[in-house]
Every structure is written in C-alpha cells, then in structure tokens.
PDB file of C-alpha atoms in Angstrom:
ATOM      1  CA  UNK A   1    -139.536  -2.230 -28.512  1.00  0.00           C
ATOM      2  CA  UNK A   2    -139.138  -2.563 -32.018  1.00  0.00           C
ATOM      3  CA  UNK A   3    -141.531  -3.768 -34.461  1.00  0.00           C
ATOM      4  CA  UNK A   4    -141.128  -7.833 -35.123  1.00  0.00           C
ATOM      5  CA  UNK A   5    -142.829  -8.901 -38.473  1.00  0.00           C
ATOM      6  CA  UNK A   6    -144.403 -12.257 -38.922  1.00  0.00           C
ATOM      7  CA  UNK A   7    -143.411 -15.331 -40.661  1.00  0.00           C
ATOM      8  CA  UNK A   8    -146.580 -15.430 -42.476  1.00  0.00           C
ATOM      9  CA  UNK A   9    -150.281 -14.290 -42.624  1.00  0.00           C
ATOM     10  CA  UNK A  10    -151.823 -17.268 -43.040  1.00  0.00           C
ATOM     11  CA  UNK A  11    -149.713 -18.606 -40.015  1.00  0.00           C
ATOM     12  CA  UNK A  12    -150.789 -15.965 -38.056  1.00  0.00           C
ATOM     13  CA  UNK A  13    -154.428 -16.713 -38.324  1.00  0.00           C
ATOM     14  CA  UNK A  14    -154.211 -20.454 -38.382  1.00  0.00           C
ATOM     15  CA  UNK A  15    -152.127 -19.482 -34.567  1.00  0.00           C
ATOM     16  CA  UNK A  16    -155.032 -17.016 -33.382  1.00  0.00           C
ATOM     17  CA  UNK A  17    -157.741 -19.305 -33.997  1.00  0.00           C
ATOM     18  CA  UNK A  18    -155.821 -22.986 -32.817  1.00  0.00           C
ATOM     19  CA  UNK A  19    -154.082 -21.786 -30.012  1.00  0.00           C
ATOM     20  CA  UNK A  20    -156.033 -20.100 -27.087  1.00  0.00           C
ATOM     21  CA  UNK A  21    -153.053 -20.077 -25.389  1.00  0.00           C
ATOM     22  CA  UNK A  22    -149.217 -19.363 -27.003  1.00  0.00           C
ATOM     23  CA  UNK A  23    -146.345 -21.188 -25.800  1.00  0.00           C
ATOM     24  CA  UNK A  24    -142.603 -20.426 -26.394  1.00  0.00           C
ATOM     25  CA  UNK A  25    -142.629 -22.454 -29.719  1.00  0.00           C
ATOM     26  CA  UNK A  26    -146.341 -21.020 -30.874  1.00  0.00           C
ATOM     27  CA  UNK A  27    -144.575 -17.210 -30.772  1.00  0.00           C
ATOM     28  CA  UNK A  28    -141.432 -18.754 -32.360  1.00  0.00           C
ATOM     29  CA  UNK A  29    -143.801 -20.118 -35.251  1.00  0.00           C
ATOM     30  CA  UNK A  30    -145.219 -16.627 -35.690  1.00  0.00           C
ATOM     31  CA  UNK A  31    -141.970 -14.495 -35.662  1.00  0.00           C
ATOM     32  CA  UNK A  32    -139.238 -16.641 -36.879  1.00  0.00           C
ATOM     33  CA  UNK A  33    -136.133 -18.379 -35.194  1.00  0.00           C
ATOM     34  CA  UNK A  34    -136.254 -15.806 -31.765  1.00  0.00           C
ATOM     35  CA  UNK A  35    -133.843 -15.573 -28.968  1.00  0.00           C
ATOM     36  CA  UNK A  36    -135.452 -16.732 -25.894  1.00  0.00           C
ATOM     37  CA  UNK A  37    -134.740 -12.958 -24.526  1.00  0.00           C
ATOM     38  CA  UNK A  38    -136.998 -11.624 -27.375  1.00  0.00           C
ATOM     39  CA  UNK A  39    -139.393 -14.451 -26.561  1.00  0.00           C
ATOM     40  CA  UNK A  40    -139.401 -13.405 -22.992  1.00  0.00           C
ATOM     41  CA  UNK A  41    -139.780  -9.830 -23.308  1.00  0.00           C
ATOM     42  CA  UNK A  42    -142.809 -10.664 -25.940  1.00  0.00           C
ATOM     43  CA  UNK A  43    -144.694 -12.532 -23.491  1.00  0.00           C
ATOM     44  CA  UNK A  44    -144.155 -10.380 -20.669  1.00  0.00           C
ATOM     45  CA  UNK A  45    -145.546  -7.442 -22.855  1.00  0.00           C
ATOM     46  CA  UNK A  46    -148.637  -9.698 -23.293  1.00  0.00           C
ATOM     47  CA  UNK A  47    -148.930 -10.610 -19.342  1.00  0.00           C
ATOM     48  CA  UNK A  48    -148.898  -6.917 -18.462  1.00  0.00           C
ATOM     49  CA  UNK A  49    -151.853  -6.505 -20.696  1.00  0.00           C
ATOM     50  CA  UNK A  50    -153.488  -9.494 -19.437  1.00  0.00           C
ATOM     51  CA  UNK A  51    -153.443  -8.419 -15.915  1.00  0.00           C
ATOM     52  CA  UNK A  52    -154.709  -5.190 -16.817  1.00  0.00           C
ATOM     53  CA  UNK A  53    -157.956  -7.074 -18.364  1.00  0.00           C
ATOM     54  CA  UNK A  54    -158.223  -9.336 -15.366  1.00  0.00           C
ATOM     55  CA  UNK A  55    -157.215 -12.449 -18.204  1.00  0.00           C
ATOM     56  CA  UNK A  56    -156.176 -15.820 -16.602  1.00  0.00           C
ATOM     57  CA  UNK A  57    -153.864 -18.137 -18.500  1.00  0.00           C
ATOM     58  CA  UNK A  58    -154.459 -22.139 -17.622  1.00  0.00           C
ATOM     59  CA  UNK A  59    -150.546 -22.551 -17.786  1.00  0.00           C
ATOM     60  CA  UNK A  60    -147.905 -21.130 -16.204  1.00  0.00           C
ATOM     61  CA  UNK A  61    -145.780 -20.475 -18.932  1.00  0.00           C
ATOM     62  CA  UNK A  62    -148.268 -19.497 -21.695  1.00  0.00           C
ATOM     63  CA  UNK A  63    -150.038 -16.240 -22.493  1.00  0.00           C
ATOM     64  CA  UNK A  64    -153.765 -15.488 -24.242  1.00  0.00           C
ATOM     65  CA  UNK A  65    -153.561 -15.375 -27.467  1.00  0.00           C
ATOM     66  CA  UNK A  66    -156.488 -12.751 -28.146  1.00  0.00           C
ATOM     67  CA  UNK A  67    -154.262 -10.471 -25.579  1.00  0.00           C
ATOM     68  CA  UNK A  68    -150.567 -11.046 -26.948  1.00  0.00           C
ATOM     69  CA  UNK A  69    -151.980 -10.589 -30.374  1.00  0.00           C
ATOM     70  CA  UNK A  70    -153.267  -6.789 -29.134  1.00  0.00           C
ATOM     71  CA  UNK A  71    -150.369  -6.389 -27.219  1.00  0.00           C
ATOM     72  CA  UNK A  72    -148.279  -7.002 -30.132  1.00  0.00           C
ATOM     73  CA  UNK A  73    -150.006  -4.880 -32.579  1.00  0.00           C
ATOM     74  CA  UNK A  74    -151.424  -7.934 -34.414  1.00  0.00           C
ATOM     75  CA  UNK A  75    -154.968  -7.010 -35.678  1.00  0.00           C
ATOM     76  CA  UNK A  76    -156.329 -10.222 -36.657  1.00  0.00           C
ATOM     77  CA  UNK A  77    -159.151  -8.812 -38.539  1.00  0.00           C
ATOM     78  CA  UNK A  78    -156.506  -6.884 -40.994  1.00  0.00           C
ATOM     79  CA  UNK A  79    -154.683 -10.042 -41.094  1.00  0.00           C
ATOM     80  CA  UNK A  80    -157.991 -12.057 -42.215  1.00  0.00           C
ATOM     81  CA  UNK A  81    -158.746  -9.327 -45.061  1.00  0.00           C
ATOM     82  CA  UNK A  82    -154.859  -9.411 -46.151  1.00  0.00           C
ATOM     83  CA  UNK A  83    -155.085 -13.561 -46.236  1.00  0.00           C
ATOM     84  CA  UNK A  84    -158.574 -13.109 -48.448  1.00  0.00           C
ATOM     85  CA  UNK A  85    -156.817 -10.981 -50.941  1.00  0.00           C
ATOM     86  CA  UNK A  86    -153.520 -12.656 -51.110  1.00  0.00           C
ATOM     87  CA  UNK A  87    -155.730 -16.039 -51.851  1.00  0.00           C
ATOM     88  CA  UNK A  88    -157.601 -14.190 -54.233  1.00  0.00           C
ATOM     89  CA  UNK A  89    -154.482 -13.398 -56.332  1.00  0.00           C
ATOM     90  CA  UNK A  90    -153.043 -16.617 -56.009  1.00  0.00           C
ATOM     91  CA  UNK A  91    -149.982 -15.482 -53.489  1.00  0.00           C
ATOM     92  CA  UNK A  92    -150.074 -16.824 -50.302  1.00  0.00           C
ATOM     93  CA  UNK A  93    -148.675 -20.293 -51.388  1.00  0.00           C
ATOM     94  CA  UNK A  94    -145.688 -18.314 -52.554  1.00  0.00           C
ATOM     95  CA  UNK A  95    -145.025 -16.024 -49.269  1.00  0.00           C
ATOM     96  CA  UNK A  96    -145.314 -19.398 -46.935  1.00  0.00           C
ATOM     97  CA  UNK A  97    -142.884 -21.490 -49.684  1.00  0.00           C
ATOM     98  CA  UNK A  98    -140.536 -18.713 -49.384  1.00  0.00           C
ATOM     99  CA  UNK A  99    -140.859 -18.198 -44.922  1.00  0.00           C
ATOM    100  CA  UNK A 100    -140.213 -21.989 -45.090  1.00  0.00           C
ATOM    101  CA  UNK A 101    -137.319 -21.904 -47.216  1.00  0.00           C
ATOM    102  CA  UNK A 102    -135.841 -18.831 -44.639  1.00  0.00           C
ATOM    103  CA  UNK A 103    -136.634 -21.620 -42.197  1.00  0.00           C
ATOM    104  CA  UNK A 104    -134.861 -24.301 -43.143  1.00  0.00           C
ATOM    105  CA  UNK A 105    -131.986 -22.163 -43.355  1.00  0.00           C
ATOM    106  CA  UNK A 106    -131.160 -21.039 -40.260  1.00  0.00           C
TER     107      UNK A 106
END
C-alpha cells in the first residue's frame, strides 16, 4: 500500500490523544477527503494488527487508535517533536490554514 500523508501534525496528535477509538470520519480528518475503499483498506490494516495484539475495539466499526497509528506508520512521538519545533518557529498556524483551505476545496 502506498504511503498516505496527513492533513496536519497538529491534527494528528490532537486525534491520537482524543480519540481512543477512530471512526470513518476520525481517519478522514487525518488523511484528507478519502474514498471509503481507502478508508476500508486503512482500517482493516489496523484490525489485522489489533488481533495480532489481542486489542478489543468497544464498537463495531471503529479501530484503536494506538494500533492504527503503528499500523500506519504514524509514530506519534516523531509527530510530538515535529509539532514542538514547528510551534517554536511560528509554522504550524500556517500548515493547518493552508490543509483547511485544500479542504474547503474539494
């Protein structure tokens, strides 16, 4: 499967720490405007490694978050240290403005 980037960093840590669980609209918030077929292959990627850690969702139709982020390739700690430096220099207000903007446009 091909890499998928994210809409944002700071959305992807806000997601990781709000949401224990992702729904369809959570992983749409994270990567953009997806097809539900992307969406679907996505989560399935993150059930297979939930099953392999014994991980229980509480819905039917949601995944863990801590496992769909590994799954994905999503190291939250790298993401943390990239949000502290982009505050630092004043850019992350810029990089969300512009995600929005790409947004609204589709």
């Amino acid at each position: 499967m091909r890499s998928i980037q994210i809409t944002s960093v700071s959305q992807a840590v806000y997601i990781y720490y709000a949401c224990p669980e992702l729904e369809n609209s959570d992983i749409r918030a994270l990567f953009g405007n997806l097809s539900s077929a992307t969406v679907t292959r996505l989560k399935k990627r993150a059930q297979e490694l939930q099953r392999e850690q014994g991980v229980n969702t509480l819905g039917r139709y949601t995944v863990n978050t801590k496992c769909a982020y590994n799954a994905w390739g999503l190291d939250i700690a790298d993401l943390e240290s990239r949000l502290k430096k982009l505050k630092a220099l004043g850019m992350e207000e810029r990089r969300d403005n512009r995600a929005k903007e790409a947004q609204a446009a589709v």
